[in-house]
mmCIF file of C-alpha atoms in Angstrom:
data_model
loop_
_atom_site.group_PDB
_atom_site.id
_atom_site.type_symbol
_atom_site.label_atom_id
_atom_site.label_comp_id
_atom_site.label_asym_id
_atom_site.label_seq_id
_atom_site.Cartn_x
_atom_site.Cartn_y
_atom_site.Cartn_z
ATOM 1 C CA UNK A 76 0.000 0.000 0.000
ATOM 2 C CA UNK A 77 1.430 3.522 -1.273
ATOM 3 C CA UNK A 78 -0.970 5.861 1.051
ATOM 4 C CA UNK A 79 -2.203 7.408 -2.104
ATOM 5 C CA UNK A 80 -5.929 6.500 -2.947
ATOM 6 C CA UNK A 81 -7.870 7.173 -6.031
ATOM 7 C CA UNK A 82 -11.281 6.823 -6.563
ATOM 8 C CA UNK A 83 -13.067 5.540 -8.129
ATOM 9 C CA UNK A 84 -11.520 2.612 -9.236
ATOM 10 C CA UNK A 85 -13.339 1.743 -11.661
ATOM 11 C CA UNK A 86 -15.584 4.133 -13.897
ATOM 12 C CA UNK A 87 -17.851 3.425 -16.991
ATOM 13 C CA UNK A 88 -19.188 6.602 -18.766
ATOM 14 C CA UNK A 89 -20.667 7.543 -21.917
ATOM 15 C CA UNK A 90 -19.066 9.826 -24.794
ATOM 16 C CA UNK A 91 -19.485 13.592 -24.411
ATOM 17 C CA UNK A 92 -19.981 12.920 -20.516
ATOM 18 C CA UNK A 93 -17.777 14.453 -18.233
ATOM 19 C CA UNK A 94 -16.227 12.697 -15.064
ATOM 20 C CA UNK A 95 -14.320 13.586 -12.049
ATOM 21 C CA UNK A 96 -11.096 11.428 -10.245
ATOM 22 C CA UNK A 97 -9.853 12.083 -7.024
ATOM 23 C CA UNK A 98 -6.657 11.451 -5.593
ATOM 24 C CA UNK A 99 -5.788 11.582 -1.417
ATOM 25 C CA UNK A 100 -2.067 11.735 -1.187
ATOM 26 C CA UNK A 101 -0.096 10.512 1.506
ATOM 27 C CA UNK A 102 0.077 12.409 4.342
ATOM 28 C CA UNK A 103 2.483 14.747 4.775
ATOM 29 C CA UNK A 104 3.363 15.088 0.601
ATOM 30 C CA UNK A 105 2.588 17.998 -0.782
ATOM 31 C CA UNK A 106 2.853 17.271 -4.780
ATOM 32 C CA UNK A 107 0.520 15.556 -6.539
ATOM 33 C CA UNK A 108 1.206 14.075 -9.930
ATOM 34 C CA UNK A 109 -1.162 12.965 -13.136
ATOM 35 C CA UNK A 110 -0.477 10.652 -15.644
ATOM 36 C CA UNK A 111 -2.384 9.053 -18.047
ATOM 37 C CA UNK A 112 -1.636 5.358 -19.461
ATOM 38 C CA UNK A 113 -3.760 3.823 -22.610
ATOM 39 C CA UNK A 114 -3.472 0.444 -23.259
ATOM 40 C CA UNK A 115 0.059 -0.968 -23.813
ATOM 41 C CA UNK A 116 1.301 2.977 -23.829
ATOM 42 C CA UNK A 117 3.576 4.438 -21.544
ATOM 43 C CA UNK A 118 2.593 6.860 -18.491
ATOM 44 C CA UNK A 119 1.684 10.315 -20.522
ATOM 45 C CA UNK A 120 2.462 13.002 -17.215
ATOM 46 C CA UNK A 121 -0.353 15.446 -17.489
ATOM 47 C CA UNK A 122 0.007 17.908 -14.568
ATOM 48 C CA UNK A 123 1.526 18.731 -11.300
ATOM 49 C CA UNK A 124 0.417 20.139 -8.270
ATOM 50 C CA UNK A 125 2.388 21.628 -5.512
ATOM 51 C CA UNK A 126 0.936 22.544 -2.239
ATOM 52 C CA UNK A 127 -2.271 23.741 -4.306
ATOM 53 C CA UNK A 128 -0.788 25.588 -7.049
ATOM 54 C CA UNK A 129 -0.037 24.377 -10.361
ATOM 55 C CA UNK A 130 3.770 23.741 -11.072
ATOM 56 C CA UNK A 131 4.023 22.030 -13.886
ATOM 57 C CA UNK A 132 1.864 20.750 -17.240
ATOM 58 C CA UNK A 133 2.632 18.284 -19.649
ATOM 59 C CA UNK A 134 0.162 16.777 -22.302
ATOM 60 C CA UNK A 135 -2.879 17.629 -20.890
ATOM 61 C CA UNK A 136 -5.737 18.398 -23.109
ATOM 62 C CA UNK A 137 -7.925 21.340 -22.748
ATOM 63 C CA UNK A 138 -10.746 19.277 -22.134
ATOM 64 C CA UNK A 139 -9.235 17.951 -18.602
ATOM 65 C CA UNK A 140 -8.565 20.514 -15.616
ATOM 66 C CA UNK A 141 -7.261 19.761 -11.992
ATOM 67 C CA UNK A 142 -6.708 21.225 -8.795
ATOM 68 C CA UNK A 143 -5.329 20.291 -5.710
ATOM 69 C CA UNK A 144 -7.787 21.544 -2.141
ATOM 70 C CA UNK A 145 -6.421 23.353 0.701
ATOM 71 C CA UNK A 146 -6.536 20.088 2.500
ATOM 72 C CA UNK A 147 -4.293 18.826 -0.429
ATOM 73 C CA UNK A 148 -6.887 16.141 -2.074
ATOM 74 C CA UNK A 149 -5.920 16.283 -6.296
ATOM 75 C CA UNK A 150 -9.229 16.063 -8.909
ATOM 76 C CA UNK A 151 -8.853 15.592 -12.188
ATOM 77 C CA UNK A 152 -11.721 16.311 -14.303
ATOM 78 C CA UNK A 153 -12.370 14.954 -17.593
ATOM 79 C CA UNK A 154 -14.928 16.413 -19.855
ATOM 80 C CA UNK A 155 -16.250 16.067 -23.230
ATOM 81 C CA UNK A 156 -15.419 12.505 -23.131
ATOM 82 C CA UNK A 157 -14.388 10.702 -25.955
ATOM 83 C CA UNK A 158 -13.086 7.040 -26.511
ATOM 84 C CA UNK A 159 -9.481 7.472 -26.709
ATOM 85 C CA UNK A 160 -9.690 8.922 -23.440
ATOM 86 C CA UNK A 161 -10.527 5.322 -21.716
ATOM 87 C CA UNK A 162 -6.902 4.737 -20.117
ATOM 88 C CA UNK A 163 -5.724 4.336 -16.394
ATOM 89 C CA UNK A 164 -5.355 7.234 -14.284
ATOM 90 C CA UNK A 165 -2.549 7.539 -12.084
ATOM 91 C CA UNK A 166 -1.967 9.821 -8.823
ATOM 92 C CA UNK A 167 1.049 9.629 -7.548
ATOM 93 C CA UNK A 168 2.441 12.341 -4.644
ATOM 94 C CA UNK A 169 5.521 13.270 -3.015
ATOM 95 C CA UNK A 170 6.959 15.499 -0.503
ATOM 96 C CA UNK A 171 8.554 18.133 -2.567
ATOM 97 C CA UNK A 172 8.305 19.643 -6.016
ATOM 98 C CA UNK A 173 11.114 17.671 -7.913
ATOM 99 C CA UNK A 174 11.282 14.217 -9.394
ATOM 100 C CA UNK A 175 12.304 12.927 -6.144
ATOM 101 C CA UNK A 176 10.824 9.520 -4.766
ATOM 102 C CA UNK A 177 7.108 9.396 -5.490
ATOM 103 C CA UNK A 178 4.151 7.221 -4.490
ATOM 104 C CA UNK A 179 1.684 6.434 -7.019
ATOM 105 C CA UNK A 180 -1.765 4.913 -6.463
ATOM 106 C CA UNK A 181 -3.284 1.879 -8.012
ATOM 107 C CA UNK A 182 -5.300 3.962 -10.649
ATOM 108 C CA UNK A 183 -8.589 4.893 -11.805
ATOM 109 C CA UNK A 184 -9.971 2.712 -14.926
ATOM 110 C CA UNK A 185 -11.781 4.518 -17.509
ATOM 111 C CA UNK A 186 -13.645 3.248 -19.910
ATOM 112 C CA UNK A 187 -15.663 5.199 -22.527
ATOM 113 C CA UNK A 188 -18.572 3.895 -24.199
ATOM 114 C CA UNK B 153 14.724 17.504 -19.246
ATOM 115 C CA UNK B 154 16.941 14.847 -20.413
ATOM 116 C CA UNK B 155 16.376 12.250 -22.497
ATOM 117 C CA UNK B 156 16.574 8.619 -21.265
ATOM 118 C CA UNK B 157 17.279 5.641 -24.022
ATOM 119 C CA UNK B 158 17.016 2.134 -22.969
ATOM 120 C CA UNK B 159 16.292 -1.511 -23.900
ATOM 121 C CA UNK B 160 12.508 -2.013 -25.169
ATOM 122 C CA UNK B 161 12.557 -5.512 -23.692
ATOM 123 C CA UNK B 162 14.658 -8.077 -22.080
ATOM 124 C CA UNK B 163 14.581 -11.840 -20.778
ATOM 125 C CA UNK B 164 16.466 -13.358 -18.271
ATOM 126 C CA UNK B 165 16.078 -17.045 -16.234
ATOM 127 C CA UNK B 166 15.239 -17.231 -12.574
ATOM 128 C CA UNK B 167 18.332 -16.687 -10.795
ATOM 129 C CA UNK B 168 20.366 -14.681 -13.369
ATOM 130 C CA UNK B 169 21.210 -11.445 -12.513
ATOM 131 C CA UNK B 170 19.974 -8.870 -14.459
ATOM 132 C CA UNK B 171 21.374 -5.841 -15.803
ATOM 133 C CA UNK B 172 19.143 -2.509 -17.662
ATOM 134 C CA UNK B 173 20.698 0.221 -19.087
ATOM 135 C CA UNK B 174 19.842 3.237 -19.378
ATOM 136 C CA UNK B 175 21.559 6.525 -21.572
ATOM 137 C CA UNK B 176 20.918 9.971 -20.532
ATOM 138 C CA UNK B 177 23.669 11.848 -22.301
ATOM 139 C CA UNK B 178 22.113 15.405 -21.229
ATOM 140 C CA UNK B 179 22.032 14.984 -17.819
ATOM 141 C CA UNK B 180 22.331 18.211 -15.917
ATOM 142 C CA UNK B 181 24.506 18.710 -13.098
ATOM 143 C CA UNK B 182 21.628 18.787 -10.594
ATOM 144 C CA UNK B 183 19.559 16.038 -11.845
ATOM 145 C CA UNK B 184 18.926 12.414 -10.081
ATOM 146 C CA UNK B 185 18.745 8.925 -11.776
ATOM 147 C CA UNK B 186 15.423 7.396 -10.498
ATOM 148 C CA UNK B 187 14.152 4.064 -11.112
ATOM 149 C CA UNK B 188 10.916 2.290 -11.316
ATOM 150 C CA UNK B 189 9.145 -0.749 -11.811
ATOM 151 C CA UNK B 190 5.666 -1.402 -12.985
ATOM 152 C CA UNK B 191 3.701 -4.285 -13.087
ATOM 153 C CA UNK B 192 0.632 -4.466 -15.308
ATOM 154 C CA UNK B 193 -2.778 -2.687 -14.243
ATOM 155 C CA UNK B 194 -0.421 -1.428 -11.274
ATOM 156 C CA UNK B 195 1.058 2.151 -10.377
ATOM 157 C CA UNK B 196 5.214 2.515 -10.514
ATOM 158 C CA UNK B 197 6.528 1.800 -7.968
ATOM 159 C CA UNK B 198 10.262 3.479 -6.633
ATOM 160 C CA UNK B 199 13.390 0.864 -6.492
ATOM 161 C CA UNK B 200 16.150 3.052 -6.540
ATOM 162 C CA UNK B 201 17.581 6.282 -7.043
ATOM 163 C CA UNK B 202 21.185 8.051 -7.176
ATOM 164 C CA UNK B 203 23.466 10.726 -8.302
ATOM 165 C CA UNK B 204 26.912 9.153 -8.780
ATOM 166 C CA UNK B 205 29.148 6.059 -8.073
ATOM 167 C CA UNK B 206 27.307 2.986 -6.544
ATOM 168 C CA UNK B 207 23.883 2.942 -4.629
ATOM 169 C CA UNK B 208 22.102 -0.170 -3.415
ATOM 170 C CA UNK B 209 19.831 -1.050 -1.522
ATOM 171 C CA UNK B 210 17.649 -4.474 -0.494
ATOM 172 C CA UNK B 211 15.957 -4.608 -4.094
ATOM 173 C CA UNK B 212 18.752 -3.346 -6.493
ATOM 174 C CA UNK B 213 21.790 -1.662 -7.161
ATOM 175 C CA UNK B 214 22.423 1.239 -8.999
ATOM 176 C CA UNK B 215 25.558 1.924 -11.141
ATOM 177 C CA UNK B 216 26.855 5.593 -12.485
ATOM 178 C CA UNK B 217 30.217 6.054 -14.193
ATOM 179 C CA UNK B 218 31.898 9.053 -13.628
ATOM 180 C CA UNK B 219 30.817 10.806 -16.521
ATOM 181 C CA UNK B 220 27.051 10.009 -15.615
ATOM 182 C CA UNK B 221 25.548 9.813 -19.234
ATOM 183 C CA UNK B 222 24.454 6.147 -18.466
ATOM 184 C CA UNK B 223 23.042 4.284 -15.744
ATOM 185 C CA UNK B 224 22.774 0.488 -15.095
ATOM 186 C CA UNK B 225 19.893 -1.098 -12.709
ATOM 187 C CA UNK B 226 21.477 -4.615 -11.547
ATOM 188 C CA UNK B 227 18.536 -7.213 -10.172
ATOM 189 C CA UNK B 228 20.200 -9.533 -8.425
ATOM 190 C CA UNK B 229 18.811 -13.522 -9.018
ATOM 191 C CA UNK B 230 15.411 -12.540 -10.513
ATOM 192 C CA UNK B 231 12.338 -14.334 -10.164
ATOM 193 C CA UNK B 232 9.401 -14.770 -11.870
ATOM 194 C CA UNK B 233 7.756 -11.666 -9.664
ATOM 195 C CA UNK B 234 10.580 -9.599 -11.088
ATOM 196 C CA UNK B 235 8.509 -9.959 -14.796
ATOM 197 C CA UNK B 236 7.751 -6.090 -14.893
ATOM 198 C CA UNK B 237 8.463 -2.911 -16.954
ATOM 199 C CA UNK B 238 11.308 -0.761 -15.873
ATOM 200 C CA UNK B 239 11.627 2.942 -16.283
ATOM 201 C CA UNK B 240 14.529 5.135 -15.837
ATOM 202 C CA UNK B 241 13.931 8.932 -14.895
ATOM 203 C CA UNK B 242 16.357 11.499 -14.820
ATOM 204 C CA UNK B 243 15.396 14.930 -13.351
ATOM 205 C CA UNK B 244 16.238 17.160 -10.521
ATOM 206 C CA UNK B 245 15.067 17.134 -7.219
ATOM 207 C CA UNK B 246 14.076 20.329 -5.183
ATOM 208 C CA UNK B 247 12.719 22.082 -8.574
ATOM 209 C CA UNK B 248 9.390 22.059 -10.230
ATOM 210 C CA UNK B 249 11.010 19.038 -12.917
ATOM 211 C CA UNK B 250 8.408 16.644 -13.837
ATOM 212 C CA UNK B 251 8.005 12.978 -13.309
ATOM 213 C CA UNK B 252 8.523 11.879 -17.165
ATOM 214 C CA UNK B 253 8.488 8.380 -17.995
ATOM 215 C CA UNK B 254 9.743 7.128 -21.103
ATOM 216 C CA UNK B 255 9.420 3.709 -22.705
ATOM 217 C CA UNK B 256 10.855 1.766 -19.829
ATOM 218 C CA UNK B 257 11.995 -2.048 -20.201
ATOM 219 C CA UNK B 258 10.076 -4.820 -20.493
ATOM 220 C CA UNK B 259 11.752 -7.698 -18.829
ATOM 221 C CA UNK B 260 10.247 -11.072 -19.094
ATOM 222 C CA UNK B 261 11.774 -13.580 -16.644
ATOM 223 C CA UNK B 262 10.866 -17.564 -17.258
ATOM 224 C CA UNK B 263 11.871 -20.659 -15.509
#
């Protein structure tokens, strides 16, 4: 067990819906992390959060948004679904800001219908 | 960010060691050499990580030659639970660098 949890684990939605993924990092980290891994692919980093401000983006789409709460919970929101978005969703968090030793959780599954 | 290079896949017996690769010819001067292992459906999870020389620790060990553009992860005796992709990171620690993941390695270990 990492201490990071992500829910839900398991998510079935429609096309055009839109859906939102949480992520509880371990206590005491203050980054959160969000990657996205399709089928066989390799872990696409979206964004990064640090201590509730953004710090860093990568290949997000403009159709996905996050934000890390004051008490330091991450949600990613997906919207305008479509079906090449179905992939696993990773958290992951660490302590500081750099690529230092991170925890990741065991992933949200979506699936888009 | 520098770019890592390594093996797309590799298979070993149970009970060989076990040695990945991995070329990051652009490494800066403040960046770390991070590994990770993944098995399928699963999140990374951290082995090792180091700067320079020789780090190891009860999973792996973690060679840098002086000139740090590569990095070797040695398994020692692999099992079958060691079947798993690999990834190399390099970045720097204490900035806002990103966790980027590359291709990693796909090792396959059989009886």
């Amino acid at each position: 067990d990492s201490g990071v949890t992500q829910t839900p684990k398991h998510l079935i939605t429609a096309t055009g819906q839109r859906v939102t993924l949480r992520c509880s990092p371990r206590s005491g980290d203050l980054s959160v992390y969000w990657y996205q891994q399709s089928l066989d692919q390799g872990l696409q980093f979206l964004i990064q959060y640090y201590n509730g401000e953004e710090r860093a983006k990568g290949n997000i789409l403009e159709r996905f948004s996050a934000q890390q709460f004051p008490d330091l919970h991450s949600e990613l929101n997906l919207s305008s679904l479509e079906l090449g978005d179905s992939a696993l969703y990773f958290c992951a968090s660490s302590i500081g800001q750099g690529a230092s030793e991170a925890f990741f959780g065991q992933g949200t599954r979506l699936t888009v219908v | 960010l520098a770019k890592t290079t390594q093996p797309i896949s590799m298979d070993s017996y149970e009970g060989q060691e076990v040695n990945i690769t991995c070329s990051h010819n652009n490494i800066a001067t403040n960046d770390y050499i991070t590994w990770y292992q993944q098995f399928p459906s699963q999140g990374p999870r951290f082995i090792i990580q180091g700067y320079k020389t020789k780090v190891t620790n009860e999973v792996a060990s973690l060679f840098i030659p002086a000139d740090r553009k590569s990095s070797t992860l040695s398994l020692p005796r692999v099992s079958l639970s060691d079947t798993a992709v690999y990834y190399c990171l390099v970045g720097g620690t204490g900035t806002a660098s990103k966790l980027t993941f590359g291709t990693g390695t796909r090792l396959q270990v059989t009886l």
